[in-house]
JSON list of C-alpha atoms in Angstrom, two decimals:
[
{"chain": "A", "resi": 28, "resn": "MET", "atom": "CA", "xyz": [-12.60, 32.94, -32.12]},
{"chain": "A", "resi": 29, "resn": "PRO", "atom": "CA", "xyz": [-13.34, 29.49, -30.74]},
{"chain": "A", "resi": 30, "resn": "GLU", "atom": "CA", "xyz": [-13.57, 29.21, -26.97]},
{"chain": "A", "resi": 31, "resn": "SER", "atom": "CA", "xyz": [-10.41, 27.87, -25.38]},
{"chain": "A", "resi": 32, "resn": "ARG", "atom": "CA", "xyz": [-10.79, 24.94, -23.05]},
{"chain": "A", "resi": 33, "resn": "PRO", "atom": "CA", "xyz": [-8.49, 23.85, -20.22]},
{"chain": "A", "resi": 34, "resn": "ILE", "atom": "CA", "xyz": [-6.25, 20.95, -21.03]},
{"chain": "A", "resi": 35, "resn": "ASN", "atom": "CA", "xyz": [-6.84, 17.79, -19.02]},
{"chain": "A", "resi": 36, "resn": "VAL", "atom": "CA", "xyz": [-3.24, 16.99, -18.16]},
{"chain": "A", "resi": 37, "resn": "ILE", "atom": "CA", "xyz": [-4.05, 13.57, -16.76]},
{"chain": "A", "resi": 38, "resn": "SER", "atom": "CA", "xyz": [-5.80, 12.51, -19.96]},
{"chain": "A", "resi": 39, "resn": "ALA", "atom": "CA", "xyz": [-2.94, 13.92, -21.99]},
{"chain": "A", "resi": 40, "resn": "ILE", "atom": "CA", "xyz": [-0.27, 11.92, -20.21]},
{"chain": "A", "resi": 41, "resn": "THR", "atom": "CA", "xyz": [-2.28, 8.70, -19.85]},
{"chain": "A", "resi": 42, "resn": "PRO", "atom": "CA", "xyz": [-3.64, 7.89, -23.29]},
{"chain": "A", "resi": 43, "resn": "GLN", "atom": "CA", "xyz": [-5.23, 4.57, -24.03]},
{"chain": "A", "resi": 44, "resn": "ALA", "atom": "CA", "xyz": [-1.87, 3.06, -24.84]},
{"chain": "A", "resi": 45, "resn": "GLY", "atom": "CA", "xyz": [-3.01, -0.52, -25.36]},
{"chain": "A", "resi": 46, "resn": "LYS", "atom": "CA", "xyz": [-1.00, -2.89, -23.26]},
{"chain": "A", "resi": 47, "resn": "THR", "atom": "CA", "xyz": [1.59, -0.42, -21.99]},
{"chain": "A", "resi": 48, "resn": "TRP", "atom": "CA", "xyz": [-0.02, 0.37, -18.65]},
{"chain": "A", "resi": 49, "resn": "PRO", "atom": "CA", "xyz": [-0.95, -3.23, -17.80]},
{"chain": "A", "resi": 50, "resn": "LEU", "atom": "CA", "xyz": [2.62, -4.27, -18.56]},
{"chain": "A", "resi": 51, "resn": "LEU", "atom": "CA", "xyz": [3.94, -1.57, -16.24]},
{"chain": "A", "resi": 52, "resn": "ARG", "atom": "CA", "xyz": [1.66, -2.89, -13.52]},
{"chain": "A", "resi": 53, "resn": "LEU", "atom": "CA", "xyz": [2.80, -6.42, -14.23]},
{"chain": "A", "resi": 54, "resn": "GLY", "atom": "CA", "xyz": [6.44, -5.36, -13.98]},
{"chain": "A", "resi": 55, "resn": "LEU", "atom": "CA", "xyz": [5.86, -3.68, -10.62]},
{"chain": "A", "resi": 56, "resn": "ALA", "atom": "CA", "xyz": [4.00, -6.69, -9.28]},
{"chain": "A", "resi": 57, "resn": "LEU", "atom": "CA", "xyz": [6.70, -9.13, -10.39]},
{"chain": "A", "resi": 58, "resn": "LEU", "atom": "CA", "xyz": [9.44, -6.86, -9.01]},
{"chain": "A", "resi": 59, "resn": "THR", "atom": "CA", "xyz": [7.70, -6.76, -5.64]},
{"chain": "A", "resi": 60, "resn": "LEU", "atom": "CA", "xyz": [6.99, -10.48, -5.50]},
{"chain": "A", "resi": 61, "resn": "GLY", "atom": "CA", "xyz": [10.55, -11.20, -6.58]},
{"chain": "A", "resi": 62, "resn": "ALA", "atom": "CA", "xyz": [11.93, -8.92, -3.87]},
{"chain": "A", "resi": 63, "resn": "ILE", "atom": "CA", "xyz": [9.81, -10.61, -1.21]},
{"chain": "A", "resi": 64, "resn": "ALA", "atom": "CA", "xyz": [10.75, -14.09, -2.43]},
{"chain": "A", "resi": 65, "resn": "TRP", "atom": "CA", "xyz": [14.44, -13.16, -2.50]},
{"chain": "A", "resi": 66, "resn": "GLN", "atom": "CA", "xyz": [14.33, -11.80, 1.04]},
{"chain": "A", "resi": 67, "resn": "LEU", "atom": "CA", "xyz": [12.40, -14.83, 2.26]},
{"chain": "A", "resi": 68, "resn": "SER", "atom": "CA", "xyz": [15.05, -17.14, 0.80]},
{"chain": "A", "resi": 69, "resn": "ILE", "atom": "CA", "xyz": [17.75, -15.14, 2.60]},
{"chain": "A", "resi": 70, "resn": "ASN", "atom": "CA", "xyz": [15.88, -15.37, 5.88]},
{"chain": "A", "resi": 71, "resn": "LEU", "atom": "CA", "xyz": [15.33, -19.10, 5.48]},
{"chain": "A", "resi": 72, "resn": "SER", "atom": "CA", "xyz": [19.02, -19.61, 4.74]},
{"chain": "A", "resi": 73, "resn": "LEU", "atom": "CA", "xyz": [19.73, -17.91, 8.07]},
{"chain": "A", "resi": 74, "resn": "ALA", "atom": "CA", "xyz": [17.28, -20.25, 9.84]},
{"chain": "A", "resi": 75, "resn": "MET", "atom": "CA", "xyz": [14.86, -17.41, 10.58]},
{"chain": "A", "resi": 76, "resn": "ASP", "atom": "CA", "xyz": [11.24, -18.25, 11.37]},
{"chain": "A", "resi": 77, "resn": "PRO", "atom": "CA", "xyz": [9.12, -17.87, 8.20]},
{"chain": "A", "resi": 78, "resn": "VAL", "atom": "CA", "xyz": [6.09, -16.98, 10.33]},
{"chain": "A", "resi": 79, "resn": "ASN", "atom": "CA", "xyz": [8.02, -13.98, 11.59]},
{"chain": "A", "resi": 80, "resn": "PHE", "atom": "CA", "xyz": [8.73, -12.95, 8.00]},
{"chain": "A", "resi": 81, "resn": "PHE", "atom": "CA", "xyz": [5.04, -12.89, 7.17]},
{"chain": "A", "resi": 82, "resn": "SER", "atom": "CA", "xyz": [4.27, -11.05, 10.39]},
{"chain": "A", "resi": 83, "resn": "TYR", "atom": "CA", "xyz": [5.70, -7.78, 9.08]},
{"chain": "A", "resi": 84, "resn": "PHE", "atom": "CA", "xyz": [3.04, -5.30, 8.03]},
{"chain": "A", "resi": 85, "resn": "THR", "atom": "CA", "xyz": [5.34, -4.21, 5.21]},
{"chain": "A", "resi": 86, "resn": "ASN", "atom": "CA", "xyz": [5.46, -7.69, 3.69]},
{"chain": "A", "resi": 87, "resn": "LEU", "atom": "CA", "xyz": [1.71, -8.27, 4.04]},
{"chain": "A", "resi": 88, "resn": "SER", "atom": "CA", "xyz": [0.89, -4.88, 2.52]},
{"chain": "A", "resi": 89, "resn": "ASN", "atom": "CA", "xyz": [3.27, -5.37, -0.39]},
{"chain": "A", "resi": 90, "resn": "LEU", "atom": "CA", "xyz": [1.86, -8.83, -1.07]},
{"chain": "A", "resi": 91, "resn": "LEU", "atom": "CA", "xyz": [-1.63, -7.33, -1.15]},
{"chain": "A", "resi": 92, "resn": "ALA", "atom": "CA", "xyz": [-0.50, -4.48, -3.40]},
{"chain": "A", "resi": 93, "resn": "ALA", "atom": "CA", "xyz": [1.28, -6.83, -5.82]},
{"chain": "A", "resi": 94, "resn": "SER", "atom": "CA", "xyz": [-1.76, -9.11, -5.93]},
{"chain": "A", "resi": 95, "resn": "VAL", "atom": "CA", "xyz": [-4.04, -6.17, -6.72]},
{"chain": "A", "resi": 96, "resn": "LEU", "atom": "CA", "xyz": [-1.72, -5.06, -9.52]},
{"chain": "A", "resi": 97, "resn": "LEU", "atom": "CA", "xyz": [-1.70, -8.58, -10.97]},
{"chain": "A", "resi": 98, "resn": "VAL", "atom": "CA", "xyz": [-5.49, -8.76, -10.89]},
{"chain": "A", "resi": 99, "resn": "LEU", "atom": "CA", "xyz": [-5.80, -5.33, -12.52]},
{"chain": "A", "resi": 100, "resn": "THR", "atom": "CA", "xyz": [-3.34, -6.40, -15.22]},
{"chain": "A", "resi": 101, "resn": "LEU", "atom": "CA", "xyz": [-5.21, -9.60, -16.06]},
{"chain": "A", "resi": 102, "resn": "ASP", "atom": "CA", "xyz": [-8.53, -7.79, -15.87]},
{"chain": "A", "resi": 103, "resn": "GLU", "atom": "CA", "xyz": [-7.50, -5.11, -18.34]},
{"chain": "A", "resi": 104, "resn": "LEU", "atom": "CA", "xyz": [-5.86, -7.52, -20.77]},
{"chain": "A", "resi": 105, "resn": "LEU", "atom": "CA", "xyz": [-8.51, -10.25, -20.67]},
{"chain": "A", "resi": 106, "resn": "TRP", "atom": "CA", "xyz": [-11.78, -8.82, -19.36]},
{"chain": "A", "resi": 107, "resn": "GLN", "atom": "CA", "xyz": [-11.73, -5.16, -20.46]},
{"chain": "A", "resi": 108, "resn": "GLY", "atom": "CA", "xyz": [-11.70, -3.86, -16.90]},
{"chain": "A", "resi": 109, "resn": "ARG", "atom": "CA", "xyz": [-15.00, -5.42, -15.83]},
{"chain": "A", "resi": 110, "resn": "LEU", "atom": "CA", "xyz": [-13.56, -6.84, -12.61]},
{"chain": "A", "resi": 111, "resn": "ALA", "atom": "CA", "xyz": [-11.88, -3.56, -11.63]},
{"chain": "A", "resi": 112, "resn": "ALA", "atom": "CA", "xyz": [-15.23, -1.79, -11.89]},
{"chain": "A", "resi": 113, "resn": "ARG", "atom": "CA", "xyz": [-16.79, -3.93, -9.17]},
{"chain": "A", "resi": 114, "resn": "PRO", "atom": "CA", "xyz": [-17.17, -2.19, -5.77]},
{"chain": "A", "resi": 115, "resn": "ALA", "atom": "CA", "xyz": [-15.39, -4.98, -3.89]},
{"chain": "A", "resi": 116, "resn": "MET", "atom": "CA", "xyz": [-12.35, -4.74, -6.15]},
{"chain": "A", "resi": 117, "resn": "GLN", "atom": "CA", "xyz": [-12.30, -0.97, -5.88]},
{"chain": "A", "resi": 118, "resn": "ARG", "atom": "CA", "xyz": [-12.39, -1.19, -2.08]},
{"chain": "A", "resi": 119, "resn": "LEU", "atom": "CA", "xyz": [-9.54, -3.70, -2.15]},
{"chain": "A", "resi": 120, "resn": "ARG", "atom": "CA", "xyz": [-7.51, -1.44, -4.42]},
{"chain": "A", "resi": 121, "resn": "ALA", "atom": "CA", "xyz": [-8.18, 1.55, -2.17]},
{"chain": "A", "resi": 122, "resn": "LEU", "atom": "CA", "xyz": [-7.12, -0.47, 0.89]},
{"chain": "A", "resi": 123, "resn": "SER", "atom": "CA", "xyz": [-3.86, -1.50, -0.78]},
{"chain": "A", "resi": 124, "resn": "ILE", "atom": "CA", "xyz": [-3.05, 2.12, -1.67]},
{"chain": "A", "resi": 125, "resn": "LEU", "atom": "CA", "xyz": [-3.78, 3.32, 1.86]},
{"chain": "A", "resi": 126, "resn": "ASN", "atom": "CA", "xyz": [-1.70, 0.55, 3.44]},
{"chain": "A", "resi": 127, "resn": "MET", "atom": "CA", "xyz": [1.27, 1.30, 1.19]},
{"chain": "A", "resi": 128, "resn": "LEU", "atom": "CA", "xyz": [1.16, 5.02, 1.93]},
{"chain": "A", "resi": 129, "resn": "VAL", "atom": "CA", "xyz": [1.29, 4.32, 5.66]},
{"chain": "A", "resi": 130, "resn": "VAL", "atom": "CA", "xyz": [4.06, 1.74, 5.15]},
{"chain": "A", "resi": 131, "resn": "GLY", "atom": "CA", "xyz": [6.19, 4.39, 3.48]},
{"chain": "A", "resi": 132, "resn": "LEU", "atom": "CA", "xyz": [5.33, 7.06, 6.04]},
{"chain": "A", "resi": 133, "resn": "VAL", "atom": "CA", "xyz": [6.01, 4.90, 9.10]},
{"chain": "A", "resi": 134, "resn": "PHE", "atom": "CA", "xyz": [9.28, 3.65, 7.66]},
{"chain": "A", "resi": 135, "resn": "VAL", "atom": "CA", "xyz": [10.55, 7.17, 6.95]},
{"chain": "A", "resi": 136, "resn": "LEU", "atom": "CA", "xyz": [9.49, 8.51, 10.35]},
{"chain": "A", "resi": 137, "resn": "LEU", "atom": "CA", "xyz": [10.26, 5.58, 12.67]},
{"chain": "A", "resi": 138, "resn": "LEU", "atom": "CA", "xyz": [12.43, 2.95, 10.98]},
{"chain": "A", "resi": 139, "resn": "ARG", "atom": "CA", "xyz": [14.70, 4.67, 8.48]},
{"chain": "A", "resi": 140, "resn": "HIS", "atom": "CA", "xyz": [17.66, 4.70, 10.89]},
{"chain": "A", "resi": 141, "resn": "VAL", "atom": "CA", "xyz": [16.95, 1.32, 12.53]},
{"chain": "A", "resi": 142, "resn": "ASP", "atom": "CA", "xyz": [19.28, -1.61, 11.82]},
{"chain": "A", "resi": 143, "resn": "LEU", "atom": "CA", "xyz": [17.52, -3.58, 9.09]},
{"chain": "A", "resi": 144, "resn": "GLY", "atom": "CA", "xyz": [19.42, -6.78, 9.79]},
{"chain": "A", "resi": 145, "resn": "ALA", "atom": "CA", "xyz": [19.30, -9.22, 6.87]},
{"chain": "A", "resi": 146, "resn": "LEU", "atom": "CA", "xyz": [17.08, -6.95, 4.74]},
{"chain": "A", "resi": 147, "resn": "ARG", "atom": "CA", "xyz": [18.87, -6.14, 1.48]},
{"chain": "A", "resi": 148, "resn": "PRO", "atom": "CA", "xyz": [19.04, -2.41, 0.60]},
{"chain": "A", "resi": 149, "resn": "TRP", "atom": "CA", "xyz": [17.49, -2.82, -2.86]},
{"chain": "A", "resi": 150, "resn": "ILE", "atom": "CA", "xyz": [14.62, -4.84, -1.41]},
{"chain": "A", "resi": 151, "resn": "ASN", "atom": "CA", "xyz": [14.11, -2.19, 1.25]},
{"chain": "A", "resi": 152, "resn": "THR", "atom": "CA", "xyz": [13.93, 0.45, -1.50]},
{"chain": "A", "resi": 153, "resn": "VAL", "atom": "CA", "xyz": [11.34, -1.50, -3.47]},
{"chain": "A", "resi": 154, "resn": "LEU", "atom": "CA", "xyz": [9.10, -2.27, -0.50]},
{"chain": "A", "resi": 155, "resn": "HIS", "atom": "CA", "xyz": [9.30, 1.03, 1.38]},
{"chain": "A", "resi": 156, "resn": "TYR", "atom": "CA", "xyz": [9.82, 3.63, -1.34]},
{"chain": "A", "resi": 157, "resn": "VAL", "atom": "CA", "xyz": [9.01, 2.39, -4.84]},
{"chain": "A", "resi": 158, "resn": "MET", "atom": "CA", "xyz": [5.73, 0.62, -4.13]},
{"chain": "A", "resi": 159, "resn": "PRO", "atom": "CA", "xyz": [4.10, 3.35, -2.00]},
{"chain": "A", "resi": 160, "resn": "CYS", "atom": "CA", "xyz": [4.82, 5.92, -4.72]},
{"chain": "A", "resi": 161, "resn": "ALA", "atom": "CA", "xyz": [3.86, 3.54, -7.53]},
{"chain": "A", "resi": 162, "resn": "LEU", "atom": "CA", "xyz": [0.48, 2.64, -6.01]},
{"chain": "A", "resi": 163, "resn": "LEU", "atom": "CA", "xyz": [-0.41, 6.29, -5.50]},
{"chain": "A", "resi": 164, "resn": "LEU", "atom": "CA", "xyz": [0.63, 7.22, -9.04]},
{"chain": "A", "resi": 165, "resn": "ASP", "atom": "CA", "xyz": [-1.21, 4.24, -10.49]},
{"chain": "A", "resi": 166, "resn": "TRP", "atom": "CA", "xyz": [-4.42, 5.41, -8.83]},
{"chain": "A", "resi": 167, "resn": "TRP", "atom": "CA", "xyz": [-3.92, 9.06, -9.75]},
{"chain": "A", "resi": 168, "resn": "LEU", "atom": "CA", "xyz": [-2.96, 8.47, -13.38]},
{"chain": "A", "resi": 169, "resn": "ARG", "atom": "CA", "xyz": [-5.19, 5.47, -14.03]},
{"chain": "A", "resi": 170, "resn": "PRO", "atom": "CA", "xyz": [-8.33, 5.92, -11.91]},
{"chain": "A", "resi": 171, "resn": "GLN", "atom": "CA", "xyz": [-10.93, 4.64, -14.34]},
{"chain": "A", "resi": 172, "resn": "ALA", "atom": "CA", "xyz": [-12.10, 1.16, -15.12]},
{"chain": "A", "resi": 173, "resn": "SER", "atom": "CA", "xyz": [-15.07, 0.68, -17.46]},
{"chain": "A", "resi": 174, "resn": "GLY", "atom": "CA", "xyz": [-16.30, 4.17, -16.72]},
{"chain": "A", "resi": 175, "resn": "GLN", "atom": "CA", "xyz": [-16.07, 3.77, -12.96]},
{"chain": "A", "resi": 176, "resn": "VAL", "atom": "CA", "xyz": [-13.73, 6.10, -11.06]},
{"chain": "A", "resi": 177, "resn": "LEU", "atom": "CA", "xyz": [-11.87, 4.60, -8.14]},
{"chain": "A", "resi": 178, "resn": "SER", "atom": "CA", "xyz": [-12.52, 6.82, -5.17]},
{"chain": "A", "resi": 179, "resn": "PHE", "atom": "CA", "xyz": [-12.34, 7.01, -1.40]},
{"chain": "A", "resi": 180, "resn": "SER", "atom": "CA", "xyz": [-15.38, 7.70, 0.74]},
{"chain": "A", "resi": 181, "resn": "ALA", "atom": "CA", "xyz": [-15.88, 8.63, 4.38]},
{"chain": "A", "resi": 182, "resn": "LYS", "atom": "CA", "xyz": [-17.79, 5.37, 4.85]},
{"chain": "A", "resi": 183, "resn": "SER", "atom": "CA", "xyz": [-14.74, 3.33, 3.89]},
{"chain": "A", "resi": 184, "resn": "LEU", "atom": "CA", "xyz": [-12.63, 4.61, 6.79]},
{"chain": "A", "resi": 185, "resn": "GLY", "atom": "CA", "xyz": [-13.81, 1.86, 9.16]},
{"chain": "A", "resi": 186, "resn": "LEU", "atom": "CA", "xyz": [-12.88, -0.82, 6.64]},
{"chain": "A", "resi": 187, "resn": "SER", "atom": "CA", "xyz": [-9.52, 0.85, 6.08]},
{"chain": "A", "resi": 188, "resn": "LEU", "atom": "CA", "xyz": [-8.76, 0.71, 9.81]},
{"chain": "A", "resi": 189, "resn": "ALA", "atom": "CA", "xyz": [-9.95, -2.88, 10.24]},
{"chain": "A", "resi": 190, "resn": "PHE", "atom": "CA", "xyz": [-6.90, -4.45, 8.58]},
{"chain": "A", "resi": 191, "resn": "PRO", "atom": "CA", "xyz": [-4.25, -2.66, 10.70]},
{"chain": "A", "resi": 192, "resn": "LEU", "atom": "CA", "xyz": [-6.36, -3.18, 13.84]},
{"chain": "A", "resi": 193, "resn": "VAL", "atom": "CA", "xyz": [-6.52, -6.93, 13.29]},
{"chain": "A", "resi": 194, "resn": "TYR", "atom": "CA", "xyz": [-2.79, -6.89, 12.55]},
{"chain": "A", "resi": 195, "resn": "LEU", "atom": "CA", "xyz": [-2.05, -5.01, 15.78]},
{"chain": "A", "resi": 196, "resn": "VAL", "atom": "CA", "xyz": [-4.09, -7.43, 17.90]},
{"chain": "A", "resi": 197, "resn": "TYR", "atom": "CA", "xyz": [-2.38, -10.41, 16.26]},
{"chain": "A", "resi": 198, "resn": "THR", "atom": "CA", "xyz": [1.07, -8.90, 16.71]},
{"chain": "A", "resi": 199, "resn": "MET", "atom": "CA", "xyz": [0.62, -8.05, 20.37]},
{"chain": "A", "resi": 200, "resn": "LEU", "atom": "CA", "xyz": [-0.90, -11.43, 21.25]},
{"chain": "A", "resi": 201, "resn": "ARG", "atom": "CA", "xyz": [1.77, -13.35, 19.37]},
{"chain": "A", "resi": 202, "resn": "GLY", "atom": "CA", "xyz": [4.49, -11.12, 20.77]},
{"chain": "A", "resi": 203, "resn": "ALA", "atom": "CA", "xyz": [3.30, -11.76, 24.32]},
{"chain": "A", "resi": 204, "resn": "ALA", "atom": "CA", "xyz": [3.34, -15.51, 23.64]},
{"chain": "A", "resi": 205, "resn": "THR", "atom": "CA", "xyz": [6.67, -15.75, 21.78]},
{"chain": "A", "resi": 206, "resn": "GLY", "atom": "CA", "xyz": [8.61, -12.67, 22.86]},
{"chain": "A", "resi": 207, "resn": "TRP", "atom": "CA", "xyz": [9.12, -11.64, 19.22]},
{"chain": "A", "resi": 208, "resn": "TYR", "atom": "CA", "xyz": [7.82, -8.37, 17.80]},
{"chain": "A", "resi": 209, "resn": "PRO", "atom": "CA", "xyz": [8.30, -7.22, 14.19]},
{"chain": "A", "resi": 210, "resn": "TYR", "atom": "CA", "xyz": [8.95, -3.58, 15.08]},
{"chain": "A", "resi": 211, "resn": "PRO", "atom": "CA", "xyz": [10.81, -2.00, 18.01]},
{"chain": "A", "resi": 212, "resn": "PHE", "atom": "CA", "xyz": [8.01, 0.49, 18.71]},
{"chain": "A", "resi": 213, "resn": "LEU", "atom": "CA", "xyz": [5.65, -2.45, 19.38]},
{"chain": "A", "resi": 214, "resn": "ARG", "atom": "CA", "xyz": [7.98, -4.17, 21.85]},
{"chain": "A", "resi": 215, "resn": "PRO", "atom": "CA", "xyz": [7.21, -2.77, 25.33]},
{"chain": "A", "resi": 216, "resn": "GLU", "atom": "CA", "xyz": [10.80, -3.18, 26.52]},
{"chain": "A", "resi": 217, "resn": "GLN", "atom": "CA", "xyz": [12.18, -1.15, 23.62]},
{"chain": "A", "resi": 218, "resn": "ALA", "atom": "CA", "xyz": [9.37, 1.35, 23.23]},
{"chain": "A", "resi": 219, "resn": "GLY", "atom": "CA", "xyz": [9.37, 2.40, 26.89]},
{"chain": "A", "resi": 220, "resn": "GLY", "atom": "CA", "xyz": [6.47, 0.42, 28.29]},
{"chain": "A", "resi": 221, "resn": "ALA", "atom": "CA", "xyz": [2.91, -0.46, 27.41]},
{"chain": "A", "resi": 222, "resn": "ALA", "atom": "CA", "xyz": [1.83, 3.19, 27.46]},
{"chain": "A", "resi": 223, "resn": "ALA", "atom": "CA", "xyz": [4.48, 4.05, 24.87]},
{"chain": "A", "resi": 224, "resn": "VAL", "atom": "CA", "xyz": [3.35, 1.17, 22.64]},
{"chain": "A", "resi": 225, "resn": "ALA", "atom": "CA", "xyz": [-0.23, 2.44, 22.93]},
{"chain": "A", "resi": 226, "resn": "ALA", "atom": "CA", "xyz": [0.93, 5.93, 21.97]},
{"chain": "A", "resi": 227, "resn": "TYR", "atom": "CA", "xyz": [2.77, 4.62, 18.92]},
{"chain": "A", "resi": 228, "resn": "ALA", "atom": "CA", "xyz": [-0.26, 2.54, 17.92]},
{"chain": "A", "resi": 229, "resn": "LEU", "atom": "CA", "xyz": [-2.51, 5.58, 18.27]},
{"chain": "A", "resi": 230, "resn": "GLY", "atom": "CA", "xyz": [-0.12, 7.66, 16.19]},
{"chain": "A", "resi": 231, "resn": "ILE", "atom": "CA", "xyz": [-0.08, 5.07, 13.43]},
{"chain": "A", "resi": 232, "resn": "ALA", "atom": "CA", "xyz": [-3.88, 4.83, 13.52]},
{"chain": "A", "resi": 233, "resn": "LEU", "atom": "CA", "xyz": [-4.02, 8.60, 13.11]},
{"chain": "A", "resi": 234, "resn": "SER", "atom": "CA", "xyz": [-1.66, 8.31, 10.15]},
{"chain": "A", "resi": 235, "resn": "PHE", "atom": "CA", "xyz": [-4.18, 5.97, 8.51]},
{"chain": "A", "resi": 236, "resn": "VAL", "atom": "CA", "xyz": [-6.92, 8.52, 9.15]},
{"chain": "A", "resi": 237, "resn": "ALA", "atom": "CA", "xyz": [-4.75, 11.32, 7.75]},
{"chain": "A", "resi": 238, "resn": "ALA", "atom": "CA", "xyz": [-3.78, 9.31, 4.67]},
{"chain": "A", "resi": 239, "resn": "HIS", "atom": "CA", "xyz": [-7.41, 8.38, 4.11]},
{"chain": "A", "resi": 240, "resn": "ALA", "atom": "CA", "xyz": [-8.43, 12.04, 4.42]},
{"chain": "A", "resi": 241, "resn": "LEU", "atom": "CA", "xyz": [-5.73, 13.03, 1.92]},
{"chain": "A", "resi": 242, "resn": "LEU", "atom": "CA", "xyz": [-6.87, 10.46, -0.62]},
{"chain": "A", "resi": 243, "resn": "LEU", "atom": "CA", "xyz": [-10.51, 11.37, -0.05]},
{"chain": "A", "resi": 244, "resn": "GLY", "atom": "CA", "xyz": [-9.68, 15.02, -0.65]},
{"chain": "A", "resi": 245, "resn": "LEU", "atom": "CA", "xyz": [-7.77, 14.21, -3.83]},
{"chain": "A", "resi": 246, "resn": "ALA", "atom": "CA", "xyz": [-10.64, 12.05, -5.08]},
{"chain": "A", "resi": 247, "resn": "ARG", "atom": "CA", "xyz": [-13.17, 14.82, -4.47]},
{"chain": "A", "resi": 248, "resn": "TRP", "atom": "CA", "xyz": [-10.85, 17.35, -6.11]},
{"chain": "A", "resi": 249, "resn": "ARG", "atom": "CA", "xyz": [-10.66, 15.15, -9.18]},
{"chain": "A", "resi": 250, "resn": "GLN", "atom": "CA", "xyz": [-14.42, 14.60, -9.30]},
{"chain": "A", "resi": 251, "resn": "ALA", "atom": "CA", "xyz": [-15.01, 18.34, -9.03]},
{"chain": "A", "resi": 252, "resn": "GLY", "atom": "CA", "xyz": [-13.06, 18.74, -12.28]},
{"chain": "A", "resi": 253, "resn": "ARG", "atom": "CA", "xyz": [-10.12, 20.60, -10.76]},
{"chain": "A", "resi": 254, "resn": "GLY", "atom": "CA", "xyz": [-7.53, 17.82, -11.08]},
{"chain": "A", "resi": 255, "resn": "ILE", "atom": "CA", "xyz": [-4.10, 18.66, -12.43]}
]
């Protein structure tokens, strides 16, 4: 009797389906960019400061994620995945996934019951729910590009924390100068003082570390041949 072999479920559900996967990525990217553009037009019609709009970590992270999806789409359709196989592109993709996971987590834990003001519900759903899940699934179901497996390494943690750290410094300096903060937990008057803001910032930094550890563990699990 021939030896039975375990079925690779991931390979079974993600066949080389030609242009199907790139088109799904393209659709997600256009949906996200359209949602951001729609919300920006609403904010501008209400005479809101466009700099404030682009000072939300959610908007910056979604723009990065949509851009990565667009590049991956063009790369797969035109260049057979050669660009996606480059280390710099893989690091950028990993950063976009990590950012989106934290965006979803922070929204659910800290902002879900906060008044969203002019933010439309469907746009909120796309930016805070759909994209975090989509980026994670895209990585899990489509990890390979020209034989290279997108992964997360312990060495990449510093790079992963650099983006939110720069964002935090910018936000606090600009907030001190203008009196405007994108999130209530970063405004000292609302958060309960500077110590409370520092505690929130530390908690969010730890969420980046935890998300990075989760993705690193999943990547190692996959590489060990025990993926689902």
